[in-house]
Amino acid sequence: PEPSAMSSFSNGSGSKKLPQAIIIGVKKGGTRALLEFLRVHPDIRAVGAEPHFFDRNYENGLEWYRELMPKTLEGQITMEKTPSYFVTREAPARISAMSRDTKLIVVVRDPVTRAISDYTQTLSKKPDIPSFESLTFKNRTTGLIDTSWSAIQIGIYAKHLDNWLQYFPMDQILFVSGERLISDPAGELGRVQDFLGLKRIITDKHFYFNQTKGFPCLKKAEGSSKPHCLGKTKGRTHPNIDPEVVQRLRDFYRPFNMKFYQMTGHNFGWD
């Protein structure tokens, strides 16, 4: 006979399941914040580290992937986040092959600030890289933008979304605003909980705004009674970028943003 929920809880049973929901993107959009906030929900169990299964480790097989997952009880949702999936050519077909019912979440953020954030992260690891300006342009004189640079490539959301729509219907993909995740975390989390079919347990009671970090933090993190802000690597100060370059990038992204707004039926207010 099935053990009661209580006994299976106390002896750490439950079983590992393939994720029913995945945060697939985007890099520097706010995926870590979203995952940490979601882990407050008692019905969500998530992997802490990014498994990179559908982009880098696919040859390890689904059983390897399942082993990475936390144990869940009946009715709980297993989740993971790997922001590079969104821009990986093979990922939609591979996730669809695992389960066509997988729910996908994409945290998107103004592509210009996202690119600068991406550059800032790289800079913190490799202080000797060329300037943002010189990486942005193929040719500064003609003002031609180098779309092959990943920091710029990732922000062409409409193009990447097209690839996912070959395999998943729009109603299985939720777009979370990276900006609203900061300005109204409870509101965005409400949308995510609805999308996942969960009770709205995470509310504004769970957050306080930390002036120093410029981020909302959790009053109590998962499995702890202490308040919890994101780590030191989050909320880095961006370098000052020549306003002319920023304007040039705004103009470059505008048509792609408009297309993305049309595709998602949502104006993210980046323009």
PDB file of C-alpha atoms in Angstrom:
ATOM      1  CA  PRO A   1       0.000   0.000   0.000  1.00  0.00           C
ATOM      2  CA  GLU A   2       1.007   3.630  -0.558  1.00  0.00           C
ATOM      3  CA  PRO A   3       2.617   5.176   2.515  1.00  0.00           C
ATOM      4  CA  SER A   4       0.700   8.154   3.843  1.00  0.00           C
ATOM      5  CA  ALA A   5       1.966  11.550   2.752  1.00  0.00           C
ATOM      6  CA  MET A   6       3.246  12.251   6.229  1.00  0.00           C
ATOM      7  CA  SER A   7       5.338   9.105   6.577  1.00  0.00           C
ATOM      8  CA  SER A   8       6.761   9.459   3.085  1.00  0.00           C
ATOM      9  CA  PHE A   9       7.631  13.034   3.977  1.00  0.00           C
ATOM     10  CA  SER A  10       9.467  12.147   7.159  1.00  0.00           C
ATOM     11  CA  ASN A  11      11.513   9.312   5.680  1.00  0.00           C
ATOM     12  CA  GLY A  12      12.627  11.553   2.828  1.00  0.00           C
ATOM     13  CA  SER A  13      10.903   9.461   0.195  1.00  0.00           C
ATOM     14  CA  GLY A  14       9.032  10.749  -2.787  1.00  0.00           C
ATOM     15  CA  SER A  15      10.636  10.206  -6.166  1.00  0.00           C
ATOM     16  CA  LYS A  16      12.713  12.044  -8.724  1.00  0.00           C
ATOM     17  CA  LYS A  17      10.740  13.180 -11.751  1.00  0.00           C
ATOM     18  CA  LEU A  18      11.695  14.913 -14.957  1.00  0.00           C
ATOM     19  CA  PRO A  19      10.843  18.626 -14.718  1.00  0.00           C
ATOM     20  CA  GLN A  20       7.325  19.636 -15.696  1.00  0.00           C
ATOM     21  CA  ALA A  21       8.425  23.269 -15.943  1.00  0.00           C
ATOM     22  CA  ILE A  22      11.712  24.838 -17.043  1.00  0.00           C
ATOM     23  CA  ILE A  23      12.994  28.397 -16.905  1.00  0.00           C
ATOM     24  CA  ILE A  24      14.639  28.453 -20.353  1.00  0.00           C
ATOM     25  CA  GLY A  25      15.883  32.045 -20.492  1.00  0.00           C
ATOM     26  CA  VAL A  26      17.243  34.533 -20.758  1.00  0.00           C
ATOM     27  CA  LYS A  27      20.771  35.060 -19.538  1.00  0.00           C
ATOM     28  CA  LYS A  28      20.996  38.191 -17.317  1.00  0.00           C
ATOM     29  CA  GLY A  29      17.223  38.569 -17.391  1.00  0.00           C
ATOM     30  CA  GLY A  30      16.475  37.735 -13.754  1.00  0.00           C
ATOM     31  CA  THR A  31      16.253  33.937 -13.866  1.00  0.00           C
ATOM     32  CA  ARG A  32      18.121  33.392 -10.590  1.00  0.00           C
ATOM     33  CA  ALA A  33      15.841  35.819  -8.772  1.00  0.00           C
ATOM     34  CA  LEU A  34      12.757  34.133 -10.218  1.00  0.00           C
ATOM     35  CA  LEU A  35      13.956  30.668  -9.198  1.00  0.00           C
ATOM     36  CA  GLU A  36      14.857  31.765  -5.665  1.00  0.00           C
ATOM     37  CA  PHE A  37      11.480  33.460  -5.271  1.00  0.00           C
ATOM     38  CA  LEU A  38       9.636  30.396  -6.600  1.00  0.00           C
ATOM     39  CA  ARG A  39      11.392  28.056  -4.191  1.00  0.00           C
ATOM     40  CA  VAL A  40       9.416  29.687  -1.386  1.00  0.00           C
ATOM     41  CA  HIS A  41       6.372  27.802  -2.718  1.00  0.00           C
ATOM     42  CA  PRO A  42       5.859  24.496  -0.888  1.00  0.00           C
ATOM     43  CA  ASP A  43       4.748  22.771  -4.110  1.00  0.00           C
ATOM     44  CA  ILE A  44       7.833  23.711  -6.105  1.00  0.00           C
ATOM     45  CA  ARG A  45      11.045  21.706  -5.892  1.00  0.00           C
ATOM     46  CA  ALA A  46      13.932  22.981  -7.955  1.00  0.00           C
ATOM     47  CA  VAL A  47      17.537  22.178  -8.802  1.00  0.00           C
ATOM     48  CA  GLY A  48      19.877  24.885  -7.522  1.00  0.00           C
ATOM     49  CA  ALA A  49      22.619  24.633 -10.153  1.00  0.00           C
ATOM     50  CA  GLU A  50      21.964  25.013 -13.884  1.00  0.00           C
ATOM     51  CA  PRO A  51      21.958  21.470 -15.339  1.00  0.00           C
ATOM     52  CA  HIS A  52      22.650  22.590 -18.950  1.00  0.00           C
ATOM     53  CA  PHE A  53      21.146  19.287 -20.046  1.00  0.00           C
ATOM     54  CA  PHE A  54      19.453  20.311 -23.282  1.00  0.00           C
ATOM     55  CA  ASP A  55      22.425  22.310 -24.533  1.00  0.00           C
ATOM     56  CA  ARG A  56      25.699  20.810 -23.204  1.00  0.00           C
ATOM     57  CA  ASN A  57      24.945  17.486 -21.524  1.00  0.00           C
ATOM     58  CA  TYR A  58      22.283  15.939 -23.720  1.00  0.00           C
ATOM     59  CA  GLU A  59      24.379  12.889 -24.585  1.00  0.00           C
ATOM     60  CA  ASN A  60      24.254  11.899 -20.894  1.00  0.00           C
ATOM     61  CA  GLY A  61      20.635  10.859 -21.383  1.00  0.00           C
ATOM     62  CA  LEU A  62      17.339  11.512 -19.597  1.00  0.00           C
ATOM     63  CA  GLU A  63      18.099   9.172 -16.697  1.00  0.00           C
ATOM     64  CA  TRP A  64      21.201  11.204 -15.831  1.00  0.00           C
ATOM     65  CA  TYR A  65      19.030  14.334 -15.999  1.00  0.00           C
ATOM     66  CA  ARG A  66      16.343  12.844 -13.781  1.00  0.00           C
ATOM     67  CA  GLU A  67      18.936  11.863 -11.180  1.00  0.00           C
ATOM     68  CA  LEU A  68      19.853  15.547 -10.767  1.00  0.00           C
ATOM     69  CA  MET A  69      16.296  16.397  -9.757  1.00  0.00           C
ATOM     70  CA  PRO A  70      15.121  16.710  -6.162  1.00  0.00           C
ATOM     71  CA  LYS A  71      12.618  14.168  -4.871  1.00  0.00           C
ATOM     72  CA  THR A  72       9.017  15.292  -5.047  1.00  0.00           C
ATOM     73  CA  LEU A  73       5.750  14.177  -3.534  1.00  0.00           C
ATOM     74  CA  GLU A  74       2.456  13.813  -5.357  1.00  0.00           C
ATOM     75  CA  GLY A  75       1.286  17.206  -6.625  1.00  0.00           C
ATOM     76  CA  GLN A  76       4.657  18.940  -6.396  1.00  0.00           C
ATOM     77  CA  ILE A  77       6.294  20.483  -9.453  1.00  0.00           C
ATOM     78  CA  THR A  78       9.909  19.758 -10.400  1.00  0.00           C
ATOM     79  CA  MET A  79      11.769  22.692 -11.960  1.00  0.00           C
ATOM     80  CA  GLU A  80      15.174  23.703 -13.251  1.00  0.00           C
ATOM     81  CA  LYS A  81      16.610  26.782 -14.886  1.00  0.00           C
ATOM     82  CA  THR A  82      19.219  27.049 -17.627  1.00  0.00           C
ATOM     83  CA  PRO A  83      18.975  30.448 -19.345  1.00  0.00           C
ATOM     84  CA  SER A  84      21.037  29.420 -22.375  1.00  0.00           C
ATOM     85  CA  TYR A  85      18.315  27.002 -23.549  1.00  0.00           C
ATOM     86  CA  PHE A  86      16.365  29.905 -25.069  1.00  0.00           C
ATOM     87  CA  VAL A  87      19.087  30.549 -27.646  1.00  0.00           C
ATOM     88  CA  THR A  88      20.046  26.904 -28.254  1.00  0.00           C
ATOM     89  CA  ARG A  89      18.950  25.687 -31.680  1.00  0.00           C
ATOM     90  CA  GLU A  90      18.332  22.069 -30.604  1.00  0.00           C
ATOM     91  CA  ALA A  91      16.679  22.759 -27.249  1.00  0.00           C
ATOM     92  CA  PRO A  92      13.016  23.064 -28.364  1.00  0.00           C
ATOM     93  CA  ALA A  93      13.029  19.700 -30.172  1.00  0.00           C
ATOM     94  CA  ARG A  94      14.846  18.022 -27.288  1.00  0.00           C
ATOM     95  CA  ILE A  95      12.524  19.347 -24.584  1.00  0.00           C
ATOM     96  CA  SER A  96       9.514  18.492 -26.733  1.00  0.00           C
ATOM     97  CA  ALA A  97      10.862  14.936 -27.098  1.00  0.00           C
ATOM     98  CA  MET A  98      11.031  14.651 -23.295  1.00  0.00           C
ATOM     99  CA  SER A  99       7.485  15.950 -22.919  1.00  0.00           C
ATOM    100  CA  ARG A 100       5.326  18.056 -25.199  1.00  0.00           C
ATOM    101  CA  ASP A 101       3.491  19.287 -22.102  1.00  0.00           C
ATOM    102  CA  THR A 102       6.545  20.942 -20.529  1.00  0.00           C
ATOM    103  CA  LYS A 103       5.755  24.459 -19.362  1.00  0.00           C
ATOM    104  CA  LEU A 104       8.376  26.998 -20.373  1.00  0.00           C
ATOM    105  CA  ILE A 105       9.211  30.250 -18.611  1.00  0.00           C
ATOM    106  CA  VAL A 106      11.300  33.023 -20.143  1.00  0.00           C
ATOM    107  CA  VAL A 107      12.406  36.015 -18.090  1.00  0.00           C
ATOM    108  CA  VAL A 108      13.011  38.831 -20.553  1.00  0.00           C
ATOM    109  CA  ARG A 109      14.595  42.211 -19.951  1.00  0.00           C
ATOM    110  CA  ASP A 110      15.319  45.293 -22.065  1.00  0.00           C
ATOM    111  CA  PRO A 111      17.821  43.862 -24.604  1.00  0.00           C
ATOM    112  CA  VAL A 112      20.107  46.898 -24.305  1.00  0.00           C
ATOM    113  CA  THR A 113      20.514  46.725 -20.513  1.00  0.00           C
ATOM    114  CA  ARG A 114      20.664  42.936 -20.840  1.00  0.00           C
ATOM    115  CA  ALA A 115      23.612  43.228 -23.236  1.00  0.00           C
ATOM    116  CA  ILE A 116      25.422  45.647 -20.918  1.00  0.00           C
ATOM    117  CA  SER A 117      24.768  43.327 -17.970  1.00  0.00           C
ATOM    118  CA  ASP A 118      26.110  40.402 -19.988  1.00  0.00           C
ATOM    119  CA  TYR A 119      29.245  42.383 -20.824  1.00  0.00           C
ATOM    120  CA  THR A 120      29.618  43.407 -17.151  1.00  0.00           C
ATOM    121  CA  GLN A 121      29.533  39.754 -16.098  1.00  0.00           C
ATOM    122  CA  THR A 122      32.214  38.814 -18.645  1.00  0.00           C
ATOM    123  CA  LEU A 123      34.294  41.815 -17.598  1.00  0.00           C
ATOM    124  CA  SER A 124      34.255  40.660 -13.962  1.00  0.00           C
ATOM    125  CA  LYS A 125      35.807  37.354 -15.078  1.00  0.00           C
ATOM    126  CA  LYS A 126      38.123  38.715 -17.787  1.00  0.00           C
ATOM    127  CA  PRO A 127      39.104  42.317 -16.970  1.00  0.00           C
ATOM    128  CA  ASP A 128      41.220  42.580 -20.129  1.00  0.00           C
ATOM    129  CA  ILE A 129      38.441  42.165 -22.734  1.00  0.00           C
ATOM    130  CA  PRO A 130      37.890  44.955 -25.315  1.00  0.00           C
ATOM    131  CA  SER A 131      35.482  47.800 -24.547  1.00  0.00           C
ATOM    132  CA  PHE A 132      31.730  47.336 -24.894  1.00  0.00           C
ATOM    133  CA  GLU A 133      31.737  49.881 -27.721  1.00  0.00           C
ATOM    134  CA  SER A 134      34.354  48.065 -29.763  1.00  0.00           C
ATOM    135  CA  LEU A 135      32.551  44.725 -29.393  1.00  0.00           C
ATOM    136  CA  THR A 136      29.198  46.254 -30.372  1.00  0.00           C
ATOM    137  CA  PHE A 137      30.237  47.405 -33.830  1.00  0.00           C
ATOM    138  CA  LYS A 138      31.624  45.469 -36.770  1.00  0.00           C
ATOM    139  CA  ASN A 139      32.721  48.851 -37.974  1.00  0.00           C
ATOM    140  CA  ARG A 140      32.352  51.932 -35.801  1.00  0.00           C
ATOM    141  CA  THR A 141      32.482  54.343 -38.755  1.00  0.00           C
ATOM    142  CA  THR A 142      29.579  52.754 -40.634  1.00  0.00           C
ATOM    143  CA  GLY A 143      27.812  52.025 -37.339  1.00  0.00           C
ATOM    144  CA  LEU A 144      27.177  48.405 -38.390  1.00  0.00           C
ATOM    145  CA  ILE A 145      26.305  46.333 -35.350  1.00  0.00           C
ATOM    146  CA  ASP A 146      27.995  42.985 -34.830  1.00  0.00           C
ATOM    147  CA  THR A 147      25.007  40.680 -34.384  1.00  0.00           C
ATOM    148  CA  SER A 148      27.305  37.671 -34.041  1.00  0.00           C
ATOM    149  CA  TRP A 149      28.449  38.889 -30.609  1.00  0.00           C
ATOM    150  CA  SER A 150      26.433  36.766 -28.185  1.00  0.00           C
ATOM    151  CA  ALA A 151      25.684  39.729 -25.899  1.00  0.00           C
ATOM    152  CA  ILE A 152      23.725  41.280 -28.783  1.00  0.00           C
ATOM    153  CA  GLN A 153      22.479  38.050 -30.355  1.00  0.00           C
ATOM    154  CA  ILE A 154      20.664  36.884 -27.198  1.00  0.00           C
ATOM    155  CA  GLY A 155      18.475  40.016 -27.100  1.00  0.00           C
ATOM    156  CA  ILE A 156      16.891  39.392 -30.511  1.00  0.00           C
ATOM    157  CA  TYR A 157      14.043  37.644 -28.703  1.00  0.00           C
ATOM    158  CA  ALA A 158      11.625  37.436 -31.650  1.00  0.00           C
ATOM    159  CA  LYS A 159      14.133  35.405 -33.645  1.00  0.00           C
ATOM    160  CA  HIS A 160      14.725  32.872 -30.858  1.00  0.00           C
ATOM    161  CA  LEU A 161      11.024  32.630 -30.015  1.00  0.00           C
ATOM    162  CA  ASP A 162      10.281  31.622 -33.615  1.00  0.00           C
ATOM    163  CA  ASN A 163      12.388  28.550 -33.063  1.00  0.00           C
ATOM    164  CA  TRP A 164      10.387  27.532 -29.948  1.00  0.00           C
ATOM    165  CA  LEU A 165       7.052  28.056 -31.658  1.00  0.00           C
ATOM    166  CA  GLN A 166       7.924  25.272 -34.116  1.00  0.00           C
ATOM    167  CA  TYR A 167       7.568  22.875 -31.168  1.00  0.00           C
ATOM    168  CA  PHE A 168       5.454  24.528 -28.464  1.00  0.00           C
ATOM    169  CA  PRO A 169       2.160  26.411 -28.529  1.00  0.00           C
ATOM    170  CA  MET A 170       2.256  29.959 -27.189  1.00  0.00           C
ATOM    171  CA  ASP A 171       0.043  29.054 -24.209  1.00  0.00           C
ATOM    172  CA  GLN A 172       2.790  26.781 -22.863  1.00  0.00           C
ATOM    173  CA  ILE A 173       5.288  29.638 -22.724  1.00  0.00           C
ATOM    174  CA  LEU A 174       5.148  32.353 -20.069  1.00  0.00           C
ATOM    175  CA  PHE A 175       7.115  35.581 -20.458  1.00  0.00           C
ATOM    176  CA  VAL A 176       8.109  37.242 -17.221  1.00  0.00           C
ATOM    177  CA  SER A 177       9.229  40.869 -17.245  1.00  0.00           C
ATOM    178  CA  GLY A 178      12.678  41.183 -15.663  1.00  0.00           C
ATOM    179  CA  GLU A 179      11.888  44.819 -14.854  1.00  0.00           C
ATOM    180  CA  ARG A 180       8.583  43.993 -13.146  1.00  0.00           C
ATOM    181  CA  LEU A 181      10.251  41.175 -11.239  1.00  0.00           C
ATOM    182  CA  ILE A 182      12.160  43.978  -9.493  1.00  0.00           C
ATOM    183  CA  SER A 183       9.434  46.642  -9.280  1.00  0.00           C
ATOM    184  CA  ASP A 184       6.526  44.280  -8.467  1.00  0.00           C
ATOM    185  CA  PRO A 185       7.855  40.832  -7.551  1.00  0.00           C
ATOM    186  CA  ALA A 186       4.568  39.645  -6.030  1.00  0.00           C
ATOM    187  CA  GLY A 187       2.623  40.627  -9.157  1.00  0.00           C
ATOM    188  CA  GLU A 188       4.941  38.748 -11.510  1.00  0.00           C
ATOM    189  CA  LEU A 189       5.072  35.759  -9.132  1.00  0.00           C
ATOM    190  CA  GLY A 190       1.274  35.722  -9.141  1.00  0.00           C
ATOM    191  CA  ARG A 191       1.307  35.272 -12.918  1.00  0.00           C
ATOM    192  CA  VAL A 192       3.887  32.487 -12.642  1.00  0.00           C
ATOM    193  CA  GLN A 193       1.944  30.598  -9.968  1.00  0.00           C
ATOM    194  CA  ASP A 194      -1.243  30.853 -12.091  1.00  0.00           C
ATOM    195  CA  PHE A 195       0.655  29.590 -15.143  1.00  0.00           C
ATOM    196  CA  LEU A 196       1.976  26.610 -13.174  1.00  0.00           C
ATOM    197  CA  GLY A 197      -1.505  25.859 -11.847  1.00  0.00           C
ATOM    198  CA  LEU A 198      -0.456  26.502  -8.252  1.00  0.00           C
ATOM    199  CA  LYS A 199      -2.200  28.271  -5.401  1.00  0.00           C
ATOM    200  CA  ARG A 200      -1.021  31.869  -5.068  1.00  0.00           C
ATOM    201  CA  ILE A 201       0.997  31.359  -1.919  1.00  0.00           C
ATOM    202  CA  ILE A 202       3.846  33.750  -2.699  1.00  0.00           C
ATOM    203  CA  THR A 203       2.535  37.296  -2.146  1.00  0.00           C
ATOM    204  CA  ASP A 204       3.875  40.723  -1.249  1.00  0.00           C
ATOM    205  CA  LYS A 205       4.128  39.545   2.363  1.00  0.00           C
ATOM    206  CA  HIS A 206       7.190  37.574   1.283  1.00  0.00           C
ATOM    207  CA  PHE A 207       9.234  40.496  -0.027  1.00  0.00           C
ATOM    208  CA  TYR A 208      10.948  43.582   1.234  1.00  0.00           C
ATOM    209  CA  PHE A 209      12.864  46.023  -0.938  1.00  0.00           C
ATOM    210  CA  ASN A 210      16.552  46.322  -0.160  1.00  0.00           C
ATOM    211  CA  GLN A 211      17.645  49.900  -0.872  1.00  0.00           C
ATOM    212  CA  THR A 212      21.363  49.058  -0.919  1.00  0.00           C
ATOM    213  CA  LYS A 213      21.050  46.241  -3.452  1.00  0.00           C
ATOM    214  CA  GLY A 214      18.252  47.890  -5.388  1.00  0.00           C
ATOM    215  CA  PHE A 215      16.461  44.521  -5.406  1.00  0.00           C
ATOM    216  CA  PRO A 216      13.545  42.922  -3.650  1.00  0.00           C
ATOM    217  CA  CYS A 217      14.691  40.291  -1.129  1.00  0.00           C
ATOM    218  CA  LEU A 218      12.859  37.466   0.595  1.00  0.00           C
ATOM    219  CA  LYS A 219      11.858  37.897   4.246  1.00  0.00           C
ATOM    220  CA  LYS A 220      12.432  34.157   4.664  1.00  0.00           C
ATOM    221  CA  ALA A 221      14.302  32.026   2.168  1.00  0.00           C
ATOM    222  CA  GLU A 222      13.342  28.440   1.383  1.00  0.00           C
ATOM    223  CA  GLY A 223      14.029  26.231   4.410  1.00  0.00           C
ATOM    224  CA  SER A 224      15.250  29.109   6.566  1.00  0.00           C
ATOM    225  CA  SER A 225      13.902  31.764   8.872  1.00  0.00           C
ATOM    226  CA  LYS A 226      16.519  34.303   7.809  1.00  0.00           C
ATOM    227  CA  PRO A 227      15.958  37.015   5.225  1.00  0.00           C
ATOM    228  CA  HIS A 228      17.679  36.330   1.939  1.00  0.00           C
ATOM    229  CA  CYS A 229      18.961  38.620  -0.798  1.00  0.00           C
ATOM    230  CA  LEU A 230      20.622  37.435  -3.989  1.00  0.00           C
ATOM    231  CA  GLY A 231      24.391  36.960  -3.823  1.00  0.00           C
ATOM    232  CA  LYS A 232      27.270  39.356  -4.446  1.00  0.00           C
ATOM    233  CA  THR A 233      27.419  38.614  -8.161  1.00  0.00           C
ATOM    234  CA  LYS A 234      23.887  39.971  -8.623  1.00  0.00           C
ATOM    235  CA  GLY A 235      23.267  43.657  -9.194  1.00  0.00           C
ATOM    236  CA  ARG A 236      26.759  44.566 -10.361  1.00  0.00           C
ATOM    237  CA  THR A 237      27.296  48.217 -11.263  1.00  0.00           C
ATOM    238  CA  HIS A 238      27.313  48.606 -15.040  1.00  0.00           C
ATOM    239  CA  PRO A 239      30.147  50.553 -16.685  1.00  0.00           C
ATOM    240  CA  ASN A 240      29.226  53.852 -18.304  1.00  0.00           C
ATOM    241  CA  ILE A 241      28.566  53.270 -21.986  1.00  0.00           C
ATOM    242  CA  ASP A 242      28.750  56.082 -24.554  1.00  0.00           C
ATOM    243  CA  PRO A 243      25.109  57.345 -24.850  1.00  0.00           C
ATOM    244  CA  GLU A 244      25.458  57.407 -28.636  1.00  0.00           C
ATOM    245  CA  VAL A 245      26.231  53.673 -28.624  1.00  0.00           C
ATOM    246  CA  VAL A 246      23.260  53.002 -26.348  1.00  0.00           C
ATOM    247  CA  GLN A 247      21.013  54.997 -28.718  1.00  0.00           C
ATOM    248  CA  ARG A 248      22.369  53.087 -31.697  1.00  0.00           C
ATOM    249  CA  LEU A 249      21.517  49.811 -29.935  1.00  0.00           C
ATOM    250  CA  ARG A 250      18.038  51.054 -29.013  1.00  0.00           C
ATOM    251  CA  ASP A 251      17.405  51.776 -32.700  1.00  0.00           C
ATOM    252  CA  PHE A 252      18.799  48.381 -33.668  1.00  0.00           C
ATOM    253  CA  TYR A 253      16.569  46.449 -31.257  1.00  0.00           C
ATOM    254  CA  ARG A 254      13.363  48.463 -31.760  1.00  0.00           C
ATOM    255  CA  PRO A 255      11.974  46.518 -34.746  1.00  0.00           C
ATOM    256  CA  PHE A 256      12.800  43.186 -33.073  1.00  0.00           C
ATOM    257  CA  ASN A 257      11.143  44.354 -29.851  1.00  0.00           C
ATOM    258  CA  MET A 258       8.011  45.418 -31.756  1.00  0.00           C
ATOM    259  CA  LYS A 259       7.868  42.004 -33.396  1.00  0.00           C
ATOM    260  CA  PHE A 260       8.320  40.352 -29.992  1.00  0.00           C
ATOM    261  CA  TYR A 261       5.501  42.476 -28.475  1.00  0.00           C
ATOM    262  CA  GLN A 262       3.242  41.368 -31.335  1.00  0.00           C
ATOM    263  CA  MET A 263       4.161  37.709 -30.978  1.00  0.00           C
ATOM    264  CA  THR A 264       3.624  37.648 -27.206  1.00  0.00           C
ATOM    265  CA  GLY A 265       0.681  40.073 -27.134  1.00  0.00           C
ATOM    266  CA  HIS A 266       2.509  41.997 -24.444  1.00  0.00           C
ATOM    267  CA  ASN A 267       4.253  45.372 -24.562  1.00  0.00           C
ATOM    268  CA  PHE A 268       7.254  45.213 -22.249  1.00  0.00           C
ATOM    269  CA  GLY A 269       7.813  48.949 -22.456  1.00  0.00           C
ATOM    270  CA  TRP A 270      11.447  48.889 -23.530  1.00  0.00           C
ATOM    271  CA  ASP A 271      11.058  51.529 -26.224  1.00  0.00           C
TER     272      ASP A 271
END
